[in-house]
Structures are given as structure tokens and as C-alpha cells.
Amino acid sequence: MSKEKKILIITYYWPPAGGPGVQRWLKFAKYLPEFGWKPIIYTPENPSYPLLDESLMKEVPQDLEIVRTKIWEPYQLAEKLNKSNKKFKAGQFDVGDNQSWKSKLSIWVRGNFFIPDARVFWVSPSTQFLEQYLKINNIETIVTSGPPHSMHLIGLNLKKKFPNLKWIADFRDPWTEISYYKHLKLTKKSDKKHRQLESEVFKTADITLATSYTDAENFRKNGANAFCITNGFDETDSNPQTLQPSNSPTRFTLSYIGVLEQLRNPKNLWKALDNLVKTNSDFAENFNLKFVGRIDDKILETIEKSSLKNHIQNLGYVSHDKAVDEMSKSSLLLITNFPNDSSKGIIPGKIFEYLATGKQIISFGPNEADVAKILDETKAGKHFGYNDFKEIQDFILEKFELWKNGNLLENTQNIEQFSRRNLTKQLSEIL
């Protein structure tokens, strides 16, 4: 192979930042050298991260070149104004009656003054710095990873300066199509500006990457040369024993790992389980419902009022390693998504870790969701709508009978395509 080609990755999030968004380019950077690419990371020196996870630092390859420059962010000011502004950095904020006037003002300022987002002050200094850097280091390929979508504006500026530069715009989440965009209280003029910038990025980038099939399709409709590379699982993260067939623990355990909020609450699942516990003594004797992570109090309250009360095991928040271990000790894993059609393209990163365990998965969300497509392809479980009831009960009963007879087999068919190494191989082929 000829000598490694350099690829500069422009990203705001990098360890010790926590959350699933960080892992995408951390893993690509880990495996790219196997496919003839030398990654270089460009990231802020003094960022303001909403979540920290020091354990990700050990994942950063020892010899990886990381270039950092200072960033100025208005968040320091915003947080002095109102503590809850810390949520905005994570794309969360109070809606409806939970908004104070300060909160409303902050959202309005954020949406209309900082376009596309509050990291926009890093665009101009980064463009100047990188113009020189690309020339001196003979770099012909760059990646911008958003959100924050300001990163794409750095790519746009550099592409205008160097038309032969190959630019890949990676959208971990959509820009104007994301669920909270409509809550930003934008003026007509601001909305137009967001959409113009997005369109310019789509039409100028050589390649636009999406993390779901639906997003890629939407981006293509808007003029992008878009491909889907999903997120995935890293074989080196999984406990080797989790990939061995083990016909489940001493009880038939349905587990939910992660945060469960009211907007993604599968009420009919709790009803189906409640019904099974009441009408099937065998099921009642063997069933265990396990929560690992943060579950909304109201959801827990409802479940505790049903006959599931004595079947609940609530472990609360645990480390990532422990969470993976708990997945492997389950018989059935639960995943939920928002019920509205606009969420079809959301593929929660957790599904890939679920797949790596080989366990059966029960999923809830809109019809024709991308998650359903993945479950069909891998034969790893079944996707339901929030209004299904009898089908849910039948599915659980069928899995329970298999478990009872020692036949609930692990299944890892076709999951290799979602390993981080294979996804990086896909990326290198697109490059």
C-alpha cells in the first residue's frame, strides 16, 4: 500500500466529552489506519461540554495527532444568566409550561443570534488557522462532524478556498429536521438563514454522511450526495463472554438499559406484561423486569401500581462496562423510540450494543422505522407500534416458552456489518 493518506477530522466533541456522539469519530480514528488513512483531529482547546466521561480517554489511540485551538463560547455568559442553560448545550430544554421567562429569552437568543449555534465564533479563527495548516501538511481530505453544525461552516469556508479539497460533511443528527428545531422560536429571517446554510453545505460537500437510512434519503432530496453509515458496536468493548450462547439466567429477564422518559414510554408493553403475570402462573413465577439507568418517576409509579410490582429490579445508573454486563445477563432487551413518523430515522446507538450480545430485542416506535429494518436483517427481534397489544403479548410468550425449554438461542447473524471496523471499511471505500 502506498503511504498513508492524511484525513483531518474537525469535531467539537472529543474525549473527555461523554455521550454517544463522541464515540463515532473516536472509533473511526481508531480503525482508519488499517485502511490506509492517517487521521488528524482538530478540536477546541477549552470547550464547554455538557457531559464528561473520563473513561473514554483510554480509547484515544496513543499516536493520534490532535491539534487544538482556543474557542470563545457565549455559554459561560448564558450559564451566569440562568443555570438551566447548561441543558441547551446538550440540545435539551424545558418545553411548554416548564419554561420560565429567562428560559424563553435564552432559547430565543440562542436560535436567532447564534446561527447555526453558539460555537459559530470558532468558525472564522479556525478557517484562518486551517488554511495554513492544510497547505503546510499537504492535507487533501477533511471531515466536519456536526452538531454543532458550525463545524460544517468551517468545511464550507475551506472548500471555497481550496476547490480541490475533498470534504465530507458528517451529520450525526439532522440540522433543520431535528425534533427540537421547531422549539427554537426562530424569526422568519433566522429560519431562512438556517435553511440556506444547510442547503449550501449539502450542495457543496463532496459527500454527506448520515447515521440512518431515512436521514440519508432526506439529505439526498435536499441536494446532498448522501450515504448512510450507521453507528455500531466495537468488538473490543464487548465482554468476550457476552458473545457466547448462554441460555439466559435463572429468570426470564426483560431489561431496559439507559434513560427512559415519558415521550418514549411503551404503556402497552407494561399492560401486556401485567396481563401475563396475572393469567400465567408459570410466567409470573419466572419473570423479572430490570431497569439499568434512569427511569422517569411517573413511569415507575405506574408500573409499581400493577401486578409487576414484585417483579421489578431497578439498578439505577451504572458504569458502561457494568451496563454491557447487565445486557448479557438478560433474556430479552427493550428499546424505545419516539412514536411520531418524523422519528423513523432515529437509530439509537444502544441497539448496536444490544446486537453484539446476541440477545433478542423488542423495539417500540413508528411504523417502517429504520430500527425495524435492522432487526429484520439481523433476525434479532421484533419492532412494534405503540398501539399494538396482542402481538406484543404473543411475542413475549413465544420467547418465554423457548427460554423455558432451553431453546432461546443467541443470534448474531449479519451483525458483523455493524462492527466499528466494518463501518470504517465502508467509510474508506466511500473516501
Tab-separated table of C-alpha atoms in Angstrom:
chain	number	residue	atom	x	y	z
A	1	MET	CA	0.000	0.000	0.000
A	2	SER	CA	1.230	3.499	-0.784
A	3	LYS	CA	1.964	5.740	2.151
A	4	GLU	CA	-0.950	6.737	4.343
A	5	LYS	CA	-3.243	9.465	3.114
A	6	LYS	CA	-3.998	12.152	5.685
A	7	ILE	CA	-7.539	12.987	6.745
A	8	LEU	CA	-8.323	15.941	9.007
A	9	ILE	CA	-11.359	15.454	11.263
A	10	ILE	CA	-12.934	18.687	12.528
A	11	THR	CA	-15.038	17.921	15.587
A	12	TYR	CA	-16.254	19.849	18.604
A	13	TYR	CA	-16.832	16.740	20.734
A	14	TRP	CA	-13.795	14.708	21.732
A	15	PRO	CA	-12.847	12.864	24.936
A	16	PRO	CA	-13.233	13.646	27.811
A	17	ALA	CA	-16.640	14.700	26.395
A	18	GLY	CA	-19.208	11.986	27.142
A	19	GLY	CA	-22.261	10.779	25.220
A	20	PRO	CA	-22.711	8.618	22.120
A	21	GLY	CA	-21.778	11.398	19.657
A	22	VAL	CA	-18.125	11.300	20.716
A	23	GLN	CA	-17.713	7.622	20.008
A	24	ARG	CA	-18.429	7.826	16.279
A	25	TRP	CA	-15.205	9.595	15.217
A	26	LEU	CA	-13.222	8.179	18.113
A	27	LYS	CA	-13.860	4.712	16.639
A	28	PHE	CA	-13.318	5.799	13.025
A	29	ALA	CA	-9.974	7.336	14.097
A	30	LYS	CA	-9.079	4.057	15.800
A	31	TYR	CA	-9.659	1.901	12.686
A	32	LEU	CA	-8.855	4.262	9.767
A	33	PRO	CA	-5.091	3.457	9.795
A	34	GLU	CA	-5.967	-0.195	8.946
A	35	PHE	CA	-7.411	1.118	5.665
A	36	GLY	CA	-4.527	3.372	4.659
A	37	TRP	CA	-5.646	6.641	6.268
A	38	LYS	CA	-3.834	8.730	8.851
A	39	PRO	CA	-6.431	10.630	10.913
A	40	ILE	CA	-5.616	14.007	12.486
A	41	ILE	CA	-8.131	15.515	14.927
A	42	TYR	CA	-8.875	19.252	15.069
A	43	THR	CA	-10.851	20.180	18.191
A	44	PRO	CA	-11.208	23.103	20.655
A	45	GLU	CA	-8.656	23.562	23.428
A	46	ASN	CA	-11.145	24.870	26.040
A	47	PRO	CA	-14.619	23.553	25.125
A	48	SER	CA	-17.657	23.638	27.372
A	49	TYR	CA	-19.053	20.081	27.419
A	50	PRO	CA	-22.448	19.184	28.939
A	51	LEU	CA	-21.281	15.638	29.819
A	52	LEU	CA	-17.880	14.257	30.786
A	53	ASP	CA	-16.731	10.636	30.625
A	54	GLU	CA	-13.075	10.306	31.583
A	55	SER	CA	-13.104	6.585	30.745
A	56	LEU	CA	-13.197	7.446	27.018
A	57	MET	CA	-9.716	8.967	27.291
A	58	LYS	CA	-8.192	5.473	27.328
A	59	GLU	CA	-9.787	4.809	23.924
A	60	VAL	CA	-7.831	7.582	22.184
A	61	PRO	CA	-5.040	5.936	20.117
A	62	GLN	CA	-1.618	6.748	21.624
A	63	ASP	CA	-0.068	8.021	18.392
A	64	LEU	CA	-3.066	10.040	17.213
A	65	GLU	CA	-2.187	13.608	16.249
A	66	ILE	CA	-4.548	16.118	17.896
A	67	VAL	CA	-4.479	19.811	17.013
A	68	ARG	CA	-6.266	22.219	19.373
A	69	THR	CA	-7.046	25.930	19.209
A	70	LYS	CA	-8.909	28.197	21.617
A	71	ILE	CA	-12.655	28.717	21.303
A	72	TRP	CA	-14.839	31.512	22.690
A	73	GLU	CA	-18.372	30.430	23.579
A	74	PRO	CA	-21.174	32.610	24.905
A	75	TYR	CA	-22.310	29.731	27.141
A	76	GLN	CA	-20.169	30.988	30.008
A	77	LEU	CA	-22.332	34.146	29.952
A	78	ALA	CA	-25.553	32.216	29.408
A	79	GLU	CA	-24.911	29.993	32.410
A	80	LYS	CA	-24.421	33.048	34.607
A	81	LEU	CA	-27.830	34.281	33.417
A	82	ASN	CA	-29.592	31.023	34.115
A	83	LYS	CA	-28.238	27.676	35.377
A	84	SER	CA	-30.622	25.623	33.226
A	85	ASN	CA	-28.825	26.937	30.142
A	86	LYS	CA	-26.381	24.098	30.678
A	87	LYS	CA	-29.079	21.818	29.200
A	88	PHE	CA	-29.070	23.697	25.876
A	89	LYS	CA	-25.584	22.544	25.072
A	90	ALA	CA	-26.930	19.018	25.016
A	91	GLY	CA	-29.852	20.048	22.799
A	92	GLN	CA	-32.301	19.712	25.688
A	93	PHE	CA	-34.511	22.366	27.156
A	94	ASP	CA	-37.762	22.817	29.033
A	95	VAL	CA	-40.870	22.926	26.867
A	96	GLY	CA	-44.418	24.136	27.433
A	97	ASP	CA	-45.366	25.191	30.942
A	98	ASN	CA	-41.927	24.330	32.313
A	99	GLN	CA	-40.397	27.416	30.668
A	100	SER	CA	-39.557	30.455	32.756
A	101	TRP	CA	-39.222	33.840	31.014
A	102	LYS	CA	-35.435	33.526	31.345
A	103	SER	CA	-35.613	30.163	29.658
A	104	LYS	CA	-37.766	31.587	26.826
A	105	LEU	CA	-35.394	34.505	26.346
A	106	SER	CA	-32.350	32.199	26.287
A	107	ILE	CA	-33.933	29.930	23.666
A	108	TRP	CA	-34.886	32.914	21.527
A	109	VAL	CA	-31.364	34.380	21.775
A	110	ARG	CA	-29.792	31.029	21.018
A	111	GLY	CA	-31.910	30.404	17.909
A	112	ASN	CA	-31.772	33.896	16.413
A	113	PHE	CA	-28.416	35.360	17.405
A	114	PHE	CA	-26.144	32.334	17.065
A	115	ILE	CA	-26.729	30.788	13.654
A	116	PRO	CA	-26.381	27.849	13.373
A	117	ASP	CA	-25.334	27.564	17.049
A	118	ALA	CA	-23.260	29.138	19.781
A	119	ARG	CA	-19.979	27.627	18.509
A	120	VAL	CA	-20.153	29.908	15.467
A	121	PHE	CA	-17.390	32.150	16.918
A	122	TRP	CA	-14.887	29.365	16.282
A	123	VAL	CA	-15.605	29.309	12.525
A	124	SER	CA	-13.573	32.294	11.425
A	125	PRO	CA	-10.399	31.708	13.526
A	126	SER	CA	-10.471	28.003	12.606
A	127	THR	CA	-10.774	28.777	8.901
A	128	GLN	CA	-7.727	31.067	9.083
A	129	PHE	CA	-5.691	28.607	11.116
A	130	LEU	CA	-6.586	25.594	8.946
A	131	GLU	CA	-5.902	27.348	5.640
A	132	GLN	CA	-2.241	27.452	6.618
A	133	TYR	CA	-2.316	24.047	8.298
A	134	LEU	CA	-3.735	22.231	5.243
A	135	LYS	CA	-1.152	23.788	2.944
A	136	ILE	CA	1.862	23.065	5.158
A	137	ASN	CA	0.766	19.483	5.857
A	138	ASN	CA	-0.466	18.588	2.350
A	139	ILE	CA	-3.909	17.535	3.518
A	140	GLU	CA	-6.388	16.837	0.720
A	141	THR	CA	-9.333	15.382	2.670
A	142	ILE	CA	-11.317	16.846	5.567
A	143	VAL	CA	-14.328	15.728	7.604
A	144	THR	CA	-16.635	18.025	9.559
A	145	SER	CA	-18.817	16.385	12.187
A	146	GLY	CA	-21.968	18.104	13.462
A	147	PRO	CA	-23.821	19.013	15.551
A	148	PRO	CA	-22.731	21.632	16.372
A	149	HIS	CA	-23.359	22.458	12.703
A	150	SER	CA	-20.914	25.379	12.909
A	151	MET	CA	-18.294	22.713	12.174
A	152	HIS	CA	-19.789	22.385	8.667
A	153	LEU	CA	-19.317	26.128	8.107
A	154	ILE	CA	-15.571	25.648	8.672
A	155	GLY	CA	-15.703	22.967	5.944
A	156	LEU	CA	-17.705	25.250	3.665
A	157	ASN	CA	-15.148	28.077	4.010
A	158	LEU	CA	-12.199	25.763	3.382
A	159	LYS	CA	-13.870	24.173	0.345
A	160	LYS	CA	-14.395	27.659	-1.138
A	161	LYS	CA	-10.718	28.480	-0.595
A	162	PHE	CA	-9.494	25.110	-1.933
A	163	PRO	CA	-11.967	23.781	-4.552
A	164	ASN	CA	-9.924	20.554	-4.940
A	165	LEU	CA	-10.159	19.725	-1.263
A	166	LYS	CA	-12.302	16.631	-0.651
A	167	TRP	CA	-14.881	17.486	2.010
A	168	ILE	CA	-17.082	15.011	3.882
A	169	ALA	CA	-19.877	16.559	5.996
A	170	ASP	CA	-20.941	14.069	8.666
A	171	PHE	CA	-24.375	14.679	10.217
A	172	ARG	CA	-24.691	12.711	13.450
A	173	ASP	CA	-28.114	14.409	13.732
A	174	PRO	CA	-30.093	16.360	11.136
A	175	TRP	CA	-29.969	20.182	11.148
A	176	THR	CA	-33.383	21.726	10.372
A	177	GLU	CA	-35.154	18.348	10.525
A	178	ILE	CA	-34.228	17.624	14.167
A	179	SER	CA	-37.164	17.378	16.586
A	180	TYR	CA	-36.240	20.417	18.702
A	181	TYR	CA	-35.648	22.772	15.736
A	182	LYS	CA	-39.286	23.889	15.871
A	183	HIS	CA	-38.870	24.836	19.550
A	184	LEU	CA	-36.107	27.365	18.817
A	185	LYS	CA	-38.549	30.315	18.494
A	186	LEU	CA	-36.942	31.402	15.212
A	187	THR	CA	-37.962	34.519	13.334
A	188	LYS	CA	-38.747	34.015	9.619
A	189	LYS	CA	-35.430	35.609	8.765
A	190	SER	CA	-33.449	33.288	11.085
A	191	ASP	CA	-35.253	30.189	9.843
A	192	LYS	CA	-34.410	31.183	6.270
A	193	LYS	CA	-30.758	31.662	7.206
A	194	HIS	CA	-30.524	28.209	8.865
A	195	ARG	CA	-32.077	26.578	5.798
A	196	GLN	CA	-29.840	28.476	3.354
A	197	LEU	CA	-26.690	27.449	5.202
A	198	GLU	CA	-27.841	23.824	5.428
A	199	SER	CA	-28.618	23.763	1.716
A	200	GLU	CA	-25.217	25.263	0.873
A	201	VAL	CA	-23.458	22.594	2.938
A	202	PHE	CA	-25.479	19.816	1.242
A	203	LYS	CA	-24.707	21.135	-2.240
A	204	THR	CA	-21.031	21.972	-1.663
A	205	ALA	CA	-19.759	18.982	0.325
A	206	ASP	CA	-18.397	16.190	-1.868
A	207	ILE	CA	-20.056	13.647	0.396
A	208	THR	CA	-22.668	13.975	3.148
A	209	LEU	CA	-22.853	11.184	5.705
A	210	ALA	CA	-25.987	10.297	7.667
A	211	THR	CA	-26.345	7.873	10.568
A	212	SER	CA	-29.680	6.443	9.370
A	213	TYR	CA	-31.208	5.344	6.054
A	214	THR	CA	-34.084	7.824	6.354
A	215	ASP	CA	-31.793	10.778	7.078
A	216	ALA	CA	-29.637	9.894	4.055
A	217	GLU	CA	-32.748	9.823	1.870
A	218	ASN	CA	-33.943	13.203	3.211
A	219	PHE	CA	-30.498	14.733	2.632
A	220	ARG	CA	-30.497	13.459	-0.975
A	221	LYS	CA	-33.894	15.077	-1.544
A	222	ASN	CA	-32.300	18.338	-0.432
A	223	GLY	CA	-29.436	18.119	-2.919
A	224	ALA	CA	-26.768	16.249	-0.934
A	225	ASN	CA	-24.602	13.423	-2.257
A	226	ALA	CA	-25.567	11.404	0.816
A	227	PHE	CA	-24.612	7.961	2.110
A	228	CYS	CA	-25.651	6.209	5.295
A	229	ILE	CA	-23.016	4.857	7.668
A	230	THR	CA	-24.761	3.888	10.874
A	231	ASN	CA	-23.193	3.822	14.295
A	232	GLY	CA	-22.113	0.430	15.549
A	233	PHE	CA	-20.505	-1.695	18.232
A	234	ASP	CA	-16.824	-2.228	18.872
A	235	GLU	CA	-15.890	-5.872	19.312
A	236	THR	CA	-13.203	-4.814	21.747
A	237	ASP	CA	-15.836	-3.230	24.044
A	238	SER	CA	-17.979	-6.326	24.376
A	239	ASN	CA	-17.172	-8.723	27.100
A	240	PRO	CA	-15.955	-11.795	25.173
A	241	GLN	CA	-18.253	-13.980	27.287
A	242	THR	CA	-21.285	-11.926	26.246
A	243	LEU	CA	-20.971	-13.334	22.748
A	244	GLN	CA	-21.124	-16.962	23.926
A	245	PRO	CA	-24.511	-18.652	23.763
A	246	SER	CA	-25.851	-18.810	27.308
A	247	ASN	CA	-29.400	-19.853	27.649
A	248	SER	CA	-30.114	-16.980	29.948
A	249	PRO	CA	-30.076	-16.508	33.672
A	250	THR	CA	-32.191	-18.247	36.297
A	251	ARG	CA	-35.170	-16.000	35.498
A	252	PHE	CA	-36.731	-14.818	32.262
A	253	THR	CA	-35.424	-11.236	32.344
A	254	LEU	CA	-36.610	-8.327	30.207
A	255	SER	CA	-34.165	-5.417	30.567
A	256	TYR	CA	-34.183	-1.762	29.619
A	257	ILE	CA	-30.743	-0.133	29.631
A	258	GLY	CA	-30.467	3.682	29.528
A	259	VAL	CA	-32.722	6.673	30.129
A	260	LEU	CA	-36.469	6.163	29.758
A	261	GLU	CA	-38.563	9.330	29.570
A	262	GLN	CA	-42.310	9.830	29.192
A	263	LEU	CA	-42.230	10.540	25.450
A	264	ARG	CA	-40.947	7.010	24.775
A	265	ASN	CA	-42.961	5.059	27.307
A	266	PRO	CA	-44.348	1.745	25.904
A	267	LYS	CA	-47.549	1.652	28.005
A	268	ASN	CA	-48.964	-1.340	26.129
A	269	LEU	CA	-45.859	-3.367	26.939
A	270	TRP	CA	-46.439	-2.852	30.684
A	271	LYS	CA	-50.111	-3.797	30.181
A	272	ALA	CA	-49.168	-6.951	28.263
A	273	LEU	CA	-46.662	-7.979	30.941
A	274	ASP	CA	-49.185	-7.201	33.695
A	275	ASN	CA	-51.721	-9.399	31.934
A	276	LEU	CA	-49.234	-12.264	31.511
A	277	VAL	CA	-48.269	-12.134	35.195
A	278	LYS	CA	-51.974	-12.223	36.188
A	279	THR	CA	-53.064	-15.010	33.838
A	280	ASN	CA	-50.000	-17.252	33.528
A	281	SER	CA	-48.657	-18.591	36.834
A	282	ASP	CA	-45.634	-20.134	35.130
A	283	PHE	CA	-44.691	-16.742	33.654
A	284	ALA	CA	-45.349	-14.980	36.966
A	285	GLU	CA	-43.020	-17.365	38.759
A	286	ASN	CA	-40.113	-16.810	36.379
A	287	PHE	CA	-40.405	-13.208	35.187
A	288	ASN	CA	-38.044	-10.356	36.075
A	289	LEU	CA	-38.236	-6.732	34.768
A	290	LYS	CA	-34.894	-4.961	35.035
A	291	PHE	CA	-34.096	-1.253	34.653
A	292	VAL	CA	-30.484	-0.133	34.318
A	293	GLY	CA	-30.137	3.655	34.077
A	294	ARG	CA	-32.566	6.472	34.773
A	295	ILE	CA	-36.254	5.758	34.515
A	296	ASP	CA	-38.849	8.511	34.805
A	297	ASP	CA	-40.559	8.518	38.239
A	298	LYS	CA	-44.053	8.665	36.720
A	299	ILE	CA	-43.384	5.565	34.590
A	300	LEU	CA	-42.030	3.672	37.583
A	301	GLU	CA	-45.030	4.727	39.693
A	302	THR	CA	-47.484	3.339	37.135
A	303	ILE	CA	-45.654	0.012	36.867
A	304	GLU	CA	-45.466	-0.286	40.647
A	305	LYS	CA	-49.258	0.067	40.854
A	306	SER	CA	-49.697	-3.027	38.672
A	307	SER	CA	-49.049	-6.689	39.398
A	308	LEU	CA	-45.492	-6.162	38.073
A	309	LYS	CA	-44.644	-4.509	41.402
A	310	ASN	CA	-42.830	-7.555	42.812
A	311	HIS	CA	-41.019	-8.333	39.566
A	312	ILE	CA	-39.051	-5.072	39.237
A	313	GLN	CA	-35.318	-4.799	39.713
A	314	ASN	CA	-34.173	-1.156	39.435
A	315	LEU	CA	-30.379	-0.835	39.388
A	316	GLY	CA	-30.188	2.917	38.654
A	317	TYR	CA	-27.240	4.441	36.798
A	318	VAL	CA	-24.185	2.178	36.396
A	319	SER	CA	-20.866	2.394	34.505
A	320	HIS	CA	-20.779	1.484	30.812
A	321	ASP	CA	-18.932	-1.807	31.454
A	322	LYS	CA	-21.475	-2.840	34.074
A	323	ALA	CA	-24.335	-1.892	31.709
A	324	VAL	CA	-22.904	-4.190	28.998
A	325	ASP	CA	-22.615	-6.940	31.608
A	326	GLU	CA	-26.287	-6.489	32.606
A	327	MET	CA	-27.311	-6.733	28.928
A	328	SER	CA	-25.595	-10.094	28.701
A	329	LYS	CA	-27.479	-11.361	31.759
A	330	SER	CA	-30.871	-10.682	30.157
A	331	SER	CA	-33.208	-12.844	28.077
A	332	LEU	CA	-34.881	-10.006	26.182
A	333	LEU	CA	-33.743	-6.378	25.659
A	334	LEU	CA	-36.082	-3.412	25.265
A	335	ILE	CA	-35.504	-0.367	23.072
A	336	THR	CA	-37.930	2.545	22.558
A	337	ASN	CA	-38.151	5.496	20.190
A	338	PHE	CA	-40.483	8.499	19.829
A	339	PRO	CA	-43.824	7.432	18.326
A	340	ASN	CA	-44.104	10.190	15.664
A	341	ASP	CA	-43.327	9.479	11.998
A	342	SER	CA	-40.601	12.113	11.917
A	343	SER	CA	-38.568	9.827	14.215
A	344	LYS	CA	-38.419	6.883	11.748
A	345	GLY	CA	-34.803	7.731	11.011
A	346	ILE	CA	-33.601	7.698	14.626
A	347	ILE	CA	-31.413	4.654	15.280
A	348	PRO	CA	-30.429	4.705	18.967
A	349	GLY	CA	-26.743	3.831	19.348
A	350	LYS	CA	-27.700	1.337	22.044
A	351	ILE	CA	-29.235	-1.045	19.504
A	352	PHE	CA	-25.748	-1.942	18.250
A	353	GLU	CA	-24.570	-2.879	21.728
A	354	TYR	CA	-27.738	-4.933	22.103
A	355	LEU	CA	-26.971	-6.710	18.810
A	356	ALA	CA	-23.451	-7.512	19.982
A	357	THR	CA	-24.849	-9.512	22.918
A	358	GLY	CA	-26.812	-11.763	20.581
A	359	LYS	CA	-29.919	-11.357	22.758
A	360	GLN	CA	-33.432	-10.965	21.365
A	361	ILE	CA	-34.670	-7.370	21.144
A	362	ILE	CA	-38.184	-5.939	21.488
A	363	SER	CA	-38.491	-2.461	19.980
A	364	PHE	CA	-41.149	0.289	20.001
A	365	GLY	CA	-41.514	3.255	17.672
A	366	PRO	CA	-43.176	4.492	14.471
A	367	ASN	CA	-44.089	2.098	11.674
A	368	GLU	CA	-41.464	1.449	8.978
A	369	ALA	CA	-38.710	2.681	11.285
A	370	ASP	CA	-35.051	2.175	10.377
A	371	VAL	CA	-34.687	0.129	13.568
A	372	ALA	CA	-37.273	-2.354	12.218
A	373	LYS	CA	-35.166	-2.771	9.083
A	374	ILE	CA	-32.081	-3.605	11.168
A	375	LEU	CA	-33.999	-6.112	13.326
A	376	ASP	CA	-35.382	-7.818	10.196
A	377	GLU	CA	-31.969	-8.039	8.577
A	378	THR	CA	-30.309	-9.497	11.654
A	379	LYS	CA	-33.281	-11.597	12.825
A	380	ALA	CA	-32.517	-10.139	16.240
A	381	GLY	CA	-36.046	-9.381	17.375
A	382	LYS	CA	-39.221	-7.526	16.539
A	383	HIS	CA	-40.409	-3.921	16.197
A	384	PHE	CA	-43.884	-2.849	17.390
A	385	GLY	CA	-46.049	0.250	17.169
A	386	TYR	CA	-47.202	1.852	20.418
A	387	ASN	CA	-50.809	0.745	19.802
A	388	ASP	CA	-50.064	-2.960	19.359
A	389	PHE	CA	-51.155	-5.178	22.238
A	390	LYS	CA	-51.985	-8.779	21.365
A	391	GLU	CA	-48.914	-9.043	19.077
A	392	ILE	CA	-46.665	-7.859	21.935
A	393	GLN	CA	-48.112	-10.419	24.318
A	394	ASP	CA	-47.753	-13.238	21.761
A	395	PHE	CA	-44.128	-12.300	21.041
A	396	ILE	CA	-43.160	-12.285	24.738
A	397	LEU	CA	-44.969	-15.548	25.402
A	398	GLU	CA	-43.262	-17.202	22.420
A	399	LYS	CA	-39.816	-16.113	23.720
A	400	PHE	CA	-40.715	-17.236	27.238
A	401	GLU	CA	-41.674	-20.742	26.046
A	402	LEU	CA	-38.374	-21.022	24.142
A	403	TRP	CA	-36.480	-19.848	27.236
A	404	LYS	CA	-38.290	-22.341	29.470
A	405	ASN	CA	-37.368	-25.242	27.191
A	406	GLY	CA	-33.753	-24.124	26.919
A	407	ASN	CA	-34.165	-23.135	23.250
A	408	LEU	CA	-33.940	-19.333	23.385
A	409	LEU	CA	-30.811	-19.229	21.294
A	410	GLU	CA	-28.386	-16.378	20.941
A	411	ASN	CA	-28.438	-14.877	17.496
A	412	THR	CA	-25.614	-12.958	15.896
A	413	GLN	CA	-26.430	-13.347	12.228
A	414	ASN	CA	-25.476	-10.497	9.897
A	415	ILE	CA	-24.356	-8.278	12.766
A	416	GLU	CA	-20.726	-8.022	11.580
A	417	GLN	CA	-21.810	-5.277	9.164
A	418	PHE	CA	-22.381	-3.067	12.234
A	419	SER	CA	-18.975	-3.603	13.810
A	420	ARG	CA	-16.940	-0.383	14.014
A	421	ARG	CA	-14.161	-1.972	11.966
A	422	ASN	CA	-16.516	-2.883	9.104
A	423	LEU	CA	-18.192	0.526	9.237
A	424	THR	CA	-14.754	2.149	8.953
A	425	LYS	CA	-14.060	-0.102	5.976
A	426	GLN	CA	-17.298	1.245	4.392
A	427	LEU	CA	-16.116	4.767	5.122
A	428	SER	CA	-12.738	4.126	3.498
A	429	GLU	CA	-14.477	2.783	0.376
A	430	ILE	CA	-16.611	5.940	0.143
A	431	LEU	CA	-13.483	8.059	0.595
